[in-house]
Amino acid sequence: MKIAIIGTGIFAIATASLLDKNLDNFTIIGRDKNQLDDLKTGNCNPKYSNYKIKATLNTELLDDCNFNNYDILFYCLPTLALNNRYLSTNSLIVFTCKGFRENFLFESVKNYVLLSGPSYANELISEKYTSFTVSSFSLKNCEIISRLIKTKYCLLYTSLCPKSIELFGIFKNIISIGCGLINELDMGKNVEASFIIKFLDNIYKTFDINKSELYQPAGIGDIYLSCSVNSRNYRFGKNLIYKTNKIPNNTTLEGLDSLKQLNSKLKDNLINLFYDLIMNCPVLSPNEIKNKIINLLNY
């Protein structure tokens, strides 16, 4: 079985650290030749981590790669990098990204698995205990991927509702931005909790999802982790009152990207109201932002 990771960033390395426990060899596919050279010669990408991969490692440039040469692909790039090249492959593709671009995965892909949960990459590499939801329409695919990544410090839960798992992954990053903003405005944890409830209720009303999936690691577990200061989306929300909604260079911000895309795709008043608030934060006073948040909660 030929297995590859698409991406050379920190979560790609974290994924490699899991495969490393169960495979003798695999491939890492990426755009940056220098990083691929480091991985090929030293089994390490020092730009992101000092972790040394123990398996025999092959590397391949993304532009030269034929994905159909692989049985399984772990997609560890941002959602915005997704295109038909990835979505049309015959390989089983495992998505670790949690964002939205143009269409939902459950609308456009058939042979796929979602790997989602409260999983900071650095903690995963350090072998700190974590949990994942492995989700697919196919139980067989869930079992295949679970065997590849299971370790003694990685607890796995199976879900056959990838639509619900995908939606939680998308919206938890959007929720995180709002909670960061509320926190920096010192509105209190009660308001943060109310904001989370408001968005979860809206998800249930807008989409036909399985509510029991909220109890998965990819549900409440990932929402909890994302609404903390170590989350990029949460920190972005905290910085909004300082008159900027610009993303720092070389930073992936799935929450803002997804919010922009969903604002265009969905006729959803809550999403539209929150998008307008985020875009207008630089010209609003703290009190005006607070009032808009309260209005949003009362909507």
PDB file of C-alpha atoms in Angstrom:
ATOM      1  CA  MET A   1       0.000   0.000   0.000  1.00  0.00           C
ATOM      2  CA  LYS A   2       1.462   3.360  -1.085  1.00  0.00           C
ATOM      3  CA  ILE A   3       0.768   6.206   1.315  1.00  0.00           C
ATOM      4  CA  ALA A   4       1.656   9.895   1.079  1.00  0.00           C
ATOM      5  CA  ILE A   5       1.210  13.111   3.029  1.00  0.00           C
ATOM      6  CA  ILE A   6       0.448  16.248   1.019  1.00  0.00           C
ATOM      7  CA  GLY A   7       2.110  19.174   2.772  1.00  0.00           C
ATOM      8  CA  THR A   8       5.290  19.911   4.694  1.00  0.00           C
ATOM      9  CA  GLY A   9       3.918  22.152   7.468  1.00  0.00           C
ATOM     10  CA  ILE A  10       3.582  21.480  11.170  1.00  0.00           C
ATOM     11  CA  PHE A  11       0.437  19.343  10.948  1.00  0.00           C
ATOM     12  CA  ALA A  12       1.944  17.334   8.092  1.00  0.00           C
ATOM     13  CA  ILE A  13       4.888  16.575  10.389  1.00  0.00           C
ATOM     14  CA  ALA A  14       2.471  15.690  13.201  1.00  0.00           C
ATOM     15  CA  THR A  15       0.678  13.301  10.837  1.00  0.00           C
ATOM     16  CA  ALA A  16       4.037  11.814   9.856  1.00  0.00           C
ATOM     17  CA  SER A  17       4.773  11.215  13.557  1.00  0.00           C
ATOM     18  CA  LEU A  18       1.638   9.032  13.733  1.00  0.00           C
ATOM     19  CA  LEU A  19       2.333   7.094  10.536  1.00  0.00           C
ATOM     20  CA  ASP A  20       5.897   6.657  11.766  1.00  0.00           C
ATOM     21  CA  LYS A  21       4.666   4.330  14.511  1.00  0.00           C
ATOM     22  CA  ASN A  22       2.911   1.975  12.090  1.00  0.00           C
ATOM     23  CA  LEU A  23       4.646   2.152   8.695  1.00  0.00           C
ATOM     24  CA  ASP A  24       8.105   1.287   7.390  1.00  0.00           C
ATOM     25  CA  ASN A  25       7.936   3.839   4.588  1.00  0.00           C
ATOM     26  CA  PHE A  26       5.785   6.626   3.149  1.00  0.00           C
ATOM     27  CA  THR A  27       6.102   9.742   0.984  1.00  0.00           C
ATOM     28  CA  ILE A  28       5.808  13.459   1.711  1.00  0.00           C
ATOM     29  CA  ILE A  29       4.631  15.635  -1.192  1.00  0.00           C
ATOM     30  CA  GLY A  30       5.232  19.380  -1.121  1.00  0.00           C
ATOM     31  CA  ARG A  31       5.916  22.591  -3.024  1.00  0.00           C
ATOM     32  CA  ASP A  32       9.029  23.824  -1.216  1.00  0.00           C
ATOM     33  CA  LYS A  33      12.087  22.050  -2.642  1.00  0.00           C
ATOM     34  CA  ASN A  34      14.324  23.160   0.242  1.00  0.00           C
ATOM     35  CA  GLN A  35      11.988  21.657   2.818  1.00  0.00           C
ATOM     36  CA  LEU A  36      11.692  18.463   0.784  1.00  0.00           C
ATOM     37  CA  ASP A  37      15.489  18.272   0.572  1.00  0.00           C
ATOM     38  CA  ASP A  38      15.739  18.610   4.370  1.00  0.00           C
ATOM     39  CA  LEU A  39      13.187  15.835   4.779  1.00  0.00           C
ATOM     40  CA  LYS A  40      14.924  13.605   2.243  1.00  0.00           C
ATOM     41  CA  THR A  41      18.429  14.014   3.648  1.00  0.00           C
ATOM     42  CA  GLY A  42      17.700  14.426   7.352  1.00  0.00           C
ATOM     43  CA  ASN A  43      14.187  12.977   7.820  1.00  0.00           C
ATOM     44  CA  CYS A  44      13.303  16.292   9.444  1.00  0.00           C
ATOM     45  CA  ASN A  45      11.822  19.687   8.539  1.00  0.00           C
ATOM     46  CA  PRO A  46      13.648  22.081  10.908  1.00  0.00           C
ATOM     47  CA  LYS A  47      11.483  25.012   9.786  1.00  0.00           C
ATOM     48  CA  TYR A  48       8.601  23.560  11.809  1.00  0.00           C
ATOM     49  CA  SER A  49       9.907  20.828  14.104  1.00  0.00           C
ATOM     50  CA  ASN A  50      12.987  18.921  15.220  1.00  0.00           C
ATOM     51  CA  TYR A  51      11.090  15.636  15.002  1.00  0.00           C
ATOM     52  CA  LYS A  52      13.086  13.020  13.066  1.00  0.00           C
ATOM     53  CA  ILE A  53      11.023  10.584  11.030  1.00  0.00           C
ATOM     54  CA  LYS A  54      12.249   7.031  11.583  1.00  0.00           C
ATOM     55  CA  ALA A  55      10.561   5.367   8.609  1.00  0.00           C
ATOM     56  CA  THR A  56      12.133   5.278   5.170  1.00  0.00           C
ATOM     57  CA  LEU A  57      10.978   8.575   3.692  1.00  0.00           C
ATOM     58  CA  ASN A  58      10.464   9.475   0.049  1.00  0.00           C
ATOM     59  CA  THR A  59       9.690  12.986  -1.174  1.00  0.00           C
ATOM     60  CA  GLU A  60       8.012  14.310  -4.301  1.00  0.00           C
ATOM     61  CA  LEU A  61       7.341  17.764  -5.709  1.00  0.00           C
ATOM     62  CA  LEU A  62       3.651  18.593  -5.755  1.00  0.00           C
ATOM     63  CA  ASP A  63       3.640  19.879  -9.332  1.00  0.00           C
ATOM     64  CA  ASP A  64       5.216  16.643 -10.615  1.00  0.00           C
ATOM     65  CA  CYS A  65       3.019  14.280  -8.630  1.00  0.00           C
ATOM     66  CA  ASN A  66       0.381  11.908  -9.982  1.00  0.00           C
ATOM     67  CA  PHE A  67      -1.916  11.356  -7.006  1.00  0.00           C
ATOM     68  CA  ASN A  68      -3.354   8.202  -8.551  1.00  0.00           C
ATOM     69  CA  ASN A  69      -0.007   6.494  -7.908  1.00  0.00           C
ATOM     70  CA  TYR A  70      -0.953   6.393  -4.222  1.00  0.00           C
ATOM     71  CA  ASP A  71      -3.552   4.323  -2.416  1.00  0.00           C
ATOM     72  CA  ILE A  72      -4.020   6.806   0.423  1.00  0.00           C
ATOM     73  CA  LEU A  73      -3.301  10.537   0.615  1.00  0.00           C
ATOM     74  CA  PHE A  74      -3.310  12.593   3.815  1.00  0.00           C
ATOM     75  CA  TYR A  75      -4.221  16.147   2.793  1.00  0.00           C
ATOM     76  CA  CYS A  76      -2.433  18.506   5.229  1.00  0.00           C
ATOM     77  CA  LEU A  77      -2.713  21.809   3.345  1.00  0.00           C
ATOM     78  CA  PRO A  78      -5.133  24.706   3.994  1.00  0.00           C
ATOM     79  CA  THR A  79      -8.667  24.361   2.657  1.00  0.00           C
ATOM     80  CA  LEU A  80      -8.146  27.302   0.283  1.00  0.00           C
ATOM     81  CA  ALA A  81      -5.513  25.258  -1.577  1.00  0.00           C
ATOM     82  CA  LEU A  82      -8.111  22.616  -2.504  1.00  0.00           C
ATOM     83  CA  ASN A  83      -8.911  22.255  -6.189  1.00  0.00           C
ATOM     84  CA  ASN A  84     -10.255  19.635  -8.574  1.00  0.00           C
ATOM     85  CA  ARG A  85      -6.866  17.998  -8.822  1.00  0.00           C
ATOM     86  CA  TYR A  86      -7.264  16.744  -5.262  1.00  0.00           C
ATOM     87  CA  LEU A  87     -10.989  16.122  -5.437  1.00  0.00           C
ATOM     88  CA  SER A  88     -10.856  14.006  -8.613  1.00  0.00           C
ATOM     89  CA  THR A  89      -8.176  11.543  -7.504  1.00  0.00           C
ATOM     90  CA  ASN A  90      -9.048   7.845  -7.310  1.00  0.00           C
ATOM     91  CA  SER A  91      -7.033   7.553  -4.105  1.00  0.00           C
ATOM     92  CA  LEU A  92      -8.632   7.465  -0.676  1.00  0.00           C
ATOM     93  CA  ILE A  93      -7.988  10.988   0.612  1.00  0.00           C
ATOM     94  CA  VAL A  94      -7.851  11.888   4.303  1.00  0.00           C
ATOM     95  CA  PHE A  95      -8.629  15.547   4.981  1.00  0.00           C
ATOM     96  CA  THR A  96      -7.109  17.136   8.077  1.00  0.00           C
ATOM     97  CA  CYS A  97      -8.092  20.720   7.125  1.00  0.00           C
ATOM     98  CA  LYS A  98     -11.124  22.386   8.724  1.00  0.00           C
ATOM     99  CA  GLY A  99     -12.394  25.102   6.453  1.00  0.00           C
ATOM    100  CA  PHE A 100     -14.723  25.854   3.578  1.00  0.00           C
ATOM    101  CA  ARG A 101     -14.096  26.752  -0.055  1.00  0.00           C
ATOM    102  CA  GLU A 102     -16.924  27.052  -2.615  1.00  0.00           C
ATOM    103  CA  ASN A 103     -18.482  23.667  -1.781  1.00  0.00           C
ATOM    104  CA  PHE A 104     -18.635  21.340   1.182  1.00  0.00           C
ATOM    105  CA  LEU A 105     -16.638  18.123   0.924  1.00  0.00           C
ATOM    106  CA  PHE A 106     -19.798  16.082   1.496  1.00  0.00           C
ATOM    107  CA  GLU A 107     -21.211  17.721  -1.647  1.00  0.00           C
ATOM    108  CA  SER A 108     -18.218  17.138  -3.895  1.00  0.00           C
ATOM    109  CA  VAL A 109     -16.183  14.084  -2.790  1.00  0.00           C
ATOM    110  CA  LYS A 110     -17.140  10.438  -2.295  1.00  0.00           C
ATOM    111  CA  ASN A 111     -14.043   8.449  -1.360  1.00  0.00           C
ATOM    112  CA  TYR A 112     -12.729  10.363   1.632  1.00  0.00           C
ATOM    113  CA  VAL A 113     -12.126  10.358   5.372  1.00  0.00           C
ATOM    114  CA  LEU A 114     -12.071  13.269   7.805  1.00  0.00           C
ATOM    115  CA  LEU A 115      -9.480  13.296  10.585  1.00  0.00           C
ATOM    116  CA  SER A 116     -10.563  15.882  13.116  1.00  0.00           C
ATOM    117  CA  GLY A 117     -10.317  16.605  16.816  1.00  0.00           C
ATOM    118  CA  PRO A 118      -8.615  18.638  19.553  1.00  0.00           C
ATOM    119  CA  SER A 119      -5.072  18.134  18.303  1.00  0.00           C
ATOM    120  CA  TYR A 120      -2.411  20.831  18.546  1.00  0.00           C
ATOM    121  CA  ALA A 121       0.364  19.608  16.259  1.00  0.00           C
ATOM    122  CA  ASN A 122       3.222  20.270  18.698  1.00  0.00           C
ATOM    123  CA  GLU A 123       1.492  18.273  21.433  1.00  0.00           C
ATOM    124  CA  LEU A 124       0.889  15.422  19.004  1.00  0.00           C
ATOM    125  CA  ILE A 125       4.553  15.356  18.010  1.00  0.00           C
ATOM    126  CA  SER A 126       5.529  15.394  21.712  1.00  0.00           C
ATOM    127  CA  GLU A 127       3.335  12.310  22.243  1.00  0.00           C
ATOM    128  CA  LYS A 128       0.941  14.070  24.579  1.00  0.00           C
ATOM    129  CA  TYR A 129      -2.382  12.283  24.838  1.00  0.00           C
ATOM    130  CA  THR A 130      -4.958  13.345  22.247  1.00  0.00           C
ATOM    131  CA  SER A 131      -8.154  12.139  20.592  1.00  0.00           C
ATOM    132  CA  PHE A 132      -9.433  12.167  17.018  1.00  0.00           C
ATOM    133  CA  THR A 133     -12.658  11.530  15.195  1.00  0.00           C
ATOM    134  CA  VAL A 134     -12.127   9.353  12.119  1.00  0.00           C
ATOM    135  CA  SER A 135     -15.171   9.970   9.947  1.00  0.00           C
ATOM    136  CA  SER A 136     -16.387   8.623   6.615  1.00  0.00           C
ATOM    137  CA  PHE A 137     -19.518   7.328   4.927  1.00  0.00           C
ATOM    138  CA  SER A 138     -17.606   4.017   4.807  1.00  0.00           C
ATOM    139  CA  LEU A 139     -16.846   2.073   8.000  1.00  0.00           C
ATOM    140  CA  LYS A 140     -14.164   0.143   6.101  1.00  0.00           C
ATOM    141  CA  ASN A 141     -12.339   3.379   5.259  1.00  0.00           C
ATOM    142  CA  CYS A 142     -12.530   4.487   8.900  1.00  0.00           C
ATOM    143  CA  GLU A 143     -10.992   1.180   9.972  1.00  0.00           C
ATOM    144  CA  ILE A 144      -8.188   1.419   7.390  1.00  0.00           C
ATOM    145  CA  ILE A 145      -7.167   4.910   8.511  1.00  0.00           C
ATOM    146  CA  SER A 146      -7.518   4.069  12.200  1.00  0.00           C
ATOM    147  CA  ARG A 147      -5.036   1.203  11.821  1.00  0.00           C
ATOM    148  CA  LEU A 148      -2.527   3.554  10.181  1.00  0.00           C
ATOM    149  CA  ILE A 149      -2.565   6.277  12.851  1.00  0.00           C
ATOM    150  CA  LYS A 150      -3.433   4.484  16.090  1.00  0.00           C
ATOM    151  CA  THR A 151      -0.836   4.835  18.852  1.00  0.00           C
ATOM    152  CA  LYS A 152      -0.878   4.350  22.626  1.00  0.00           C
ATOM    153  CA  TYR A 153      -1.316   8.108  23.142  1.00  0.00           C
ATOM    154  CA  CYS A 154      -3.943   8.624  20.426  1.00  0.00           C
ATOM    155  CA  LEU A 155      -7.549   7.692  21.192  1.00  0.00           C
ATOM    156  CA  LEU A 156      -9.728   7.256  18.108  1.00  0.00           C
ATOM    157  CA  TYR A 157     -13.499   7.576  17.746  1.00  0.00           C
ATOM    158  CA  THR A 158     -15.395   6.487  14.629  1.00  0.00           C
ATOM    159  CA  SER A 159     -18.161   8.499  12.983  1.00  0.00           C
ATOM    160  CA  LEU A 160     -20.244   7.632   9.930  1.00  0.00           C
ATOM    161  CA  CYS A 161     -21.588  11.202   9.717  1.00  0.00           C
ATOM    162  CA  PRO A 162     -18.831  13.144   7.907  1.00  0.00           C
ATOM    163  CA  LYS A 163     -21.284  15.909   7.001  1.00  0.00           C
ATOM    164  CA  SER A 164     -21.809  16.746  10.677  1.00  0.00           C
ATOM    165  CA  ILE A 165     -18.098  16.419  11.470  1.00  0.00           C
ATOM    166  CA  GLU A 166     -17.151  18.706   8.580  1.00  0.00           C
ATOM    167  CA  LEU A 167     -19.646  21.375   9.647  1.00  0.00           C
ATOM    168  CA  PHE A 168     -18.395  21.354  13.241  1.00  0.00           C
ATOM    169  CA  GLY A 169     -14.822  21.722  11.945  1.00  0.00           C
ATOM    170  CA  ILE A 170     -15.747  24.709   9.783  1.00  0.00           C
ATOM    171  CA  PHE A 171     -17.831  26.548  12.347  1.00  0.00           C
ATOM    172  CA  LYS A 172     -15.578  25.975  15.361  1.00  0.00           C
ATOM    173  CA  ASN A 173     -12.979  28.265  13.747  1.00  0.00           C
ATOM    174  CA  ILE A 174     -15.597  30.956  13.111  1.00  0.00           C
ATOM    175  CA  ILE A 175     -16.859  30.606  16.690  1.00  0.00           C
ATOM    176  CA  SER A 176     -13.272  30.917  17.919  1.00  0.00           C
ATOM    177  CA  ILE A 177     -12.881  34.353  16.302  1.00  0.00           C
ATOM    178  CA  GLY A 178     -16.022  35.592  18.051  1.00  0.00           C
ATOM    179  CA  CYS A 179     -14.937  34.215  21.427  1.00  0.00           C
ATOM    180  CA  GLY A 180     -11.526  35.871  21.107  1.00  0.00           C
ATOM    181  CA  LEU A 181     -13.185  39.199  20.333  1.00  0.00           C
ATOM    182  CA  ILE A 182     -15.585  38.857  23.283  1.00  0.00           C
ATOM    183  CA  ASN A 183     -12.702  37.943  25.588  1.00  0.00           C
ATOM    184  CA  GLU A 184     -10.617  40.982  24.632  1.00  0.00           C
ATOM    185  CA  LEU A 185     -13.649  43.227  25.150  1.00  0.00           C
ATOM    186  CA  ASP A 186     -13.892  41.786  28.699  1.00  0.00           C
ATOM    187  CA  MET A 187     -17.556  40.936  28.199  1.00  0.00           C
ATOM    188  CA  GLY A 188     -17.208  37.803  30.326  1.00  0.00           C
ATOM    189  CA  LYS A 189     -17.187  34.035  29.918  1.00  0.00           C
ATOM    190  CA  ASN A 190     -20.982  33.986  30.083  1.00  0.00           C
ATOM    191  CA  VAL A 191     -21.116  35.913  26.812  1.00  0.00           C
ATOM    192  CA  GLU A 192     -18.503  33.636  25.215  1.00  0.00           C
ATOM    193  CA  ALA A 193     -20.601  30.613  26.192  1.00  0.00           C
ATOM    194  CA  SER A 194     -23.755  32.295  24.859  1.00  0.00           C
ATOM    195  CA  PHE A 195     -21.983  32.997  21.566  1.00  0.00           C
ATOM    196  CA  ILE A 196     -21.019  29.324  21.212  1.00  0.00           C
ATOM    197  CA  ILE A 197     -24.592  28.231  21.960  1.00  0.00           C
ATOM    198  CA  LYS A 198     -26.001  30.736  19.459  1.00  0.00           C
ATOM    199  CA  PHE A 199     -23.849  29.424  16.618  1.00  0.00           C
ATOM    200  CA  LEU A 200     -24.428  25.757  17.461  1.00  0.00           C
ATOM    201  CA  ASP A 201     -28.178  26.373  17.519  1.00  0.00           C
ATOM    202  CA  ASN A 202     -27.889  28.090  14.139  1.00  0.00           C
ATOM    203  CA  ILE A 203     -25.984  25.115  12.687  1.00  0.00           C
ATOM    204  CA  TYR A 204     -28.759  22.778  13.804  1.00  0.00           C
ATOM    205  CA  LYS A 205     -31.429  25.010  12.274  1.00  0.00           C
ATOM    206  CA  THR A 206     -29.596  25.555   8.976  1.00  0.00           C
ATOM    207  CA  PHE A 207     -28.224  22.075   8.245  1.00  0.00           C
ATOM    208  CA  ASP A 208     -29.563  18.559   8.559  1.00  0.00           C
ATOM    209  CA  ILE A 209     -26.940  17.207  10.945  1.00  0.00           C
ATOM    210  CA  ASN A 210     -26.733  14.530  13.607  1.00  0.00           C
ATOM    211  CA  LYS A 211     -26.745  16.286  16.993  1.00  0.00           C
ATOM    212  CA  SER A 212     -25.116  13.326  18.745  1.00  0.00           C
ATOM    213  CA  GLU A 213     -21.922  13.997  16.765  1.00  0.00           C
ATOM    214  CA  LEU A 214     -21.374  17.069  18.969  1.00  0.00           C
ATOM    215  CA  TYR A 215     -20.032  14.663  21.618  1.00  0.00           C
ATOM    216  CA  GLN A 216     -17.222  13.530  19.333  1.00  0.00           C
ATOM    217  CA  PRO A 217     -13.648  14.846  19.708  1.00  0.00           C
ATOM    218  CA  ALA A 218     -14.338  16.740  16.460  1.00  0.00           C
ATOM    219  CA  GLY A 219     -17.381  18.319  18.123  1.00  0.00           C
ATOM    220  CA  ILE A 220     -17.214  19.689  21.646  1.00  0.00           C
ATOM    221  CA  GLY A 221     -13.554  18.660  21.992  1.00  0.00           C
ATOM    222  CA  ASP A 222     -12.362  20.723  19.045  1.00  0.00           C
ATOM    223  CA  ILE A 223     -14.657  23.655  19.863  1.00  0.00           C
ATOM    224  CA  TYR A 224     -13.198  23.775  23.391  1.00  0.00           C
ATOM    225  CA  LEU A 225      -9.620  23.714  22.109  1.00  0.00           C
ATOM    226  CA  SER A 226     -10.251  26.328  19.421  1.00  0.00           C
ATOM    227  CA  CYS A 227     -11.791  28.800  21.882  1.00  0.00           C
ATOM    228  CA  SER A 228      -8.526  29.193  23.793  1.00  0.00           C
ATOM    229  CA  VAL A 229      -5.599  31.584  23.567  1.00  0.00           C
ATOM    230  CA  ASN A 230      -3.376  29.083  21.707  1.00  0.00           C
ATOM    231  CA  SER A 231      -5.746  29.150  18.730  1.00  0.00           C
ATOM    232  CA  ARG A 232      -4.781  31.392  15.788  1.00  0.00           C
ATOM    233  CA  ASN A 233      -8.442  32.196  15.163  1.00  0.00           C
ATOM    234  CA  TYR A 234      -9.007  33.125  18.814  1.00  0.00           C
ATOM    235  CA  ARG A 235      -5.949  35.408  18.839  1.00  0.00           C
ATOM    236  CA  PHE A 236      -7.149  37.026  15.615  1.00  0.00           C
ATOM    237  CA  GLY A 237     -10.472  37.775  17.308  1.00  0.00           C
ATOM    238  CA  LYS A 238      -8.693  39.313  20.296  1.00  0.00           C
ATOM    239  CA  ASN A 239      -6.726  41.624  17.995  1.00  0.00           C
ATOM    240  CA  LEU A 240      -9.805  42.925  16.172  1.00  0.00           C
ATOM    241  CA  ILE A 241     -10.434  45.721  18.674  1.00  0.00           C
ATOM    242  CA  TYR A 242      -6.983  47.100  17.856  1.00  0.00           C
ATOM    243  CA  LYS A 243      -8.297  48.294  14.492  1.00  0.00           C
ATOM    244  CA  THR A 244      -7.071  45.537  12.224  1.00  0.00           C
ATOM    245  CA  ASN A 245      -8.749  42.631  10.487  1.00  0.00           C
ATOM    246  CA  LYS A 246      -5.665  41.806   8.424  1.00  0.00           C
ATOM    247  CA  ILE A 247      -4.156  38.346   8.601  1.00  0.00           C
ATOM    248  CA  PRO A 248      -0.454  38.227   9.610  1.00  0.00           C
ATOM    249  CA  ASN A 249       1.905  37.133   6.828  1.00  0.00           C
ATOM    250  CA  ASN A 250       2.340  33.370   6.367  1.00  0.00           C
ATOM    251  CA  THR A 251      -0.578  32.649   8.719  1.00  0.00           C
ATOM    252  CA  THR A 252      -3.429  30.327   7.808  1.00  0.00           C
ATOM    253  CA  LEU A 253      -6.699  31.561   9.283  1.00  0.00           C
ATOM    254  CA  GLU A 254      -9.351  29.021   8.354  1.00  0.00           C
ATOM    255  CA  GLY A 255     -12.042  30.810  10.389  1.00  0.00           C
ATOM    256  CA  LEU A 256     -11.876  34.089   8.479  1.00  0.00           C
ATOM    257  CA  ASP A 257     -11.480  32.361   5.108  1.00  0.00           C
ATOM    258  CA  SER A 258     -14.516  30.168   5.810  1.00  0.00           C
ATOM    259  CA  LEU A 259     -16.576  33.111   7.076  1.00  0.00           C
ATOM    260  CA  LYS A 260     -15.920  35.040   3.853  1.00  0.00           C
ATOM    261  CA  GLN A 261     -16.824  32.062   1.663  1.00  0.00           C
ATOM    262  CA  LEU A 262     -19.959  31.167   3.634  1.00  0.00           C
ATOM    263  CA  ASN A 263     -21.127  34.781   3.678  1.00  0.00           C
ATOM    264  CA  SER A 264     -21.199  34.629  -0.129  1.00  0.00           C
ATOM    265  CA  LYS A 265     -22.701  31.130  -0.411  1.00  0.00           C
ATOM    266  CA  LEU A 266     -25.352  31.058   2.309  1.00  0.00           C
ATOM    267  CA  LYS A 267     -28.379  33.243   2.856  1.00  0.00           C
ATOM    268  CA  ASP A 268     -27.846  32.950   6.586  1.00  0.00           C
ATOM    269  CA  ASN A 269     -28.601  36.047   8.626  1.00  0.00           C
ATOM    270  CA  LEU A 270     -26.382  35.089  11.575  1.00  0.00           C
ATOM    271  CA  ILE A 271     -23.384  34.467   9.309  1.00  0.00           C
ATOM    272  CA  ASN A 272     -24.087  37.699   7.408  1.00  0.00           C
ATOM    273  CA  LEU A 273     -24.366  39.731  10.631  1.00  0.00           C
ATOM    274  CA  PHE A 274     -21.167  38.287  12.068  1.00  0.00           C
ATOM    275  CA  TYR A 275     -19.269  38.805   8.807  1.00  0.00           C
ATOM    276  CA  ASP A 276     -20.337  42.469   8.707  1.00  0.00           C
ATOM    277  CA  LEU A 277     -19.218  42.897  12.321  1.00  0.00           C
ATOM    278  CA  ILE A 278     -15.765  41.402  11.677  1.00  0.00           C
ATOM    279  CA  MET A 279     -15.232  43.470   8.530  1.00  0.00           C
ATOM    280  CA  ASN A 280     -16.296  46.693  10.290  1.00  0.00           C
ATOM    281  CA  CYS A 281     -14.417  46.218  13.567  1.00  0.00           C
ATOM    282  CA  PRO A 282     -11.569  48.572  12.527  1.00  0.00           C
ATOM    283  CA  VAL A 283     -13.991  51.528  12.288  1.00  0.00           C
ATOM    284  CA  LEU A 284     -16.112  50.720  15.355  1.00  0.00           C
ATOM    285  CA  SER A 285     -15.535  51.722  18.968  1.00  0.00           C
ATOM    286  CA  PRO A 286     -15.367  48.976  21.640  1.00  0.00           C
ATOM    287  CA  ASN A 287     -18.840  49.942  22.890  1.00  0.00           C
ATOM    288  CA  GLU A 288     -20.262  49.762  19.368  1.00  0.00           C
ATOM    289  CA  ILE A 289     -18.745  46.291  18.924  1.00  0.00           C
ATOM    290  CA  LYS A 290     -20.213  45.167  22.264  1.00  0.00           C
ATOM    291  CA  ASN A 291     -23.655  46.397  21.263  1.00  0.00           C
ATOM    292  CA  LYS A 292     -23.480  44.551  17.944  1.00  0.00           C
ATOM    293  CA  ILE A 293     -22.470  41.326  19.706  1.00  0.00           C
ATOM    294  CA  ILE A 294     -25.427  41.616  22.101  1.00  0.00           C
ATOM    295  CA  ASN A 295     -27.738  42.332  19.156  1.00  0.00           C
ATOM    296  CA  LEU A 296     -26.357  39.254  17.395  1.00  0.00           C
ATOM    297  CA  LEU A 297     -27.030  37.089  20.474  1.00  0.00           C
ATOM    298  CA  ASN A 298     -30.589  38.404  20.644  1.00  0.00           C
ATOM    299  CA  TYR A 299     -31.229  37.871  16.935  1.00  0.00           C
TER     300      TYR A 299
END
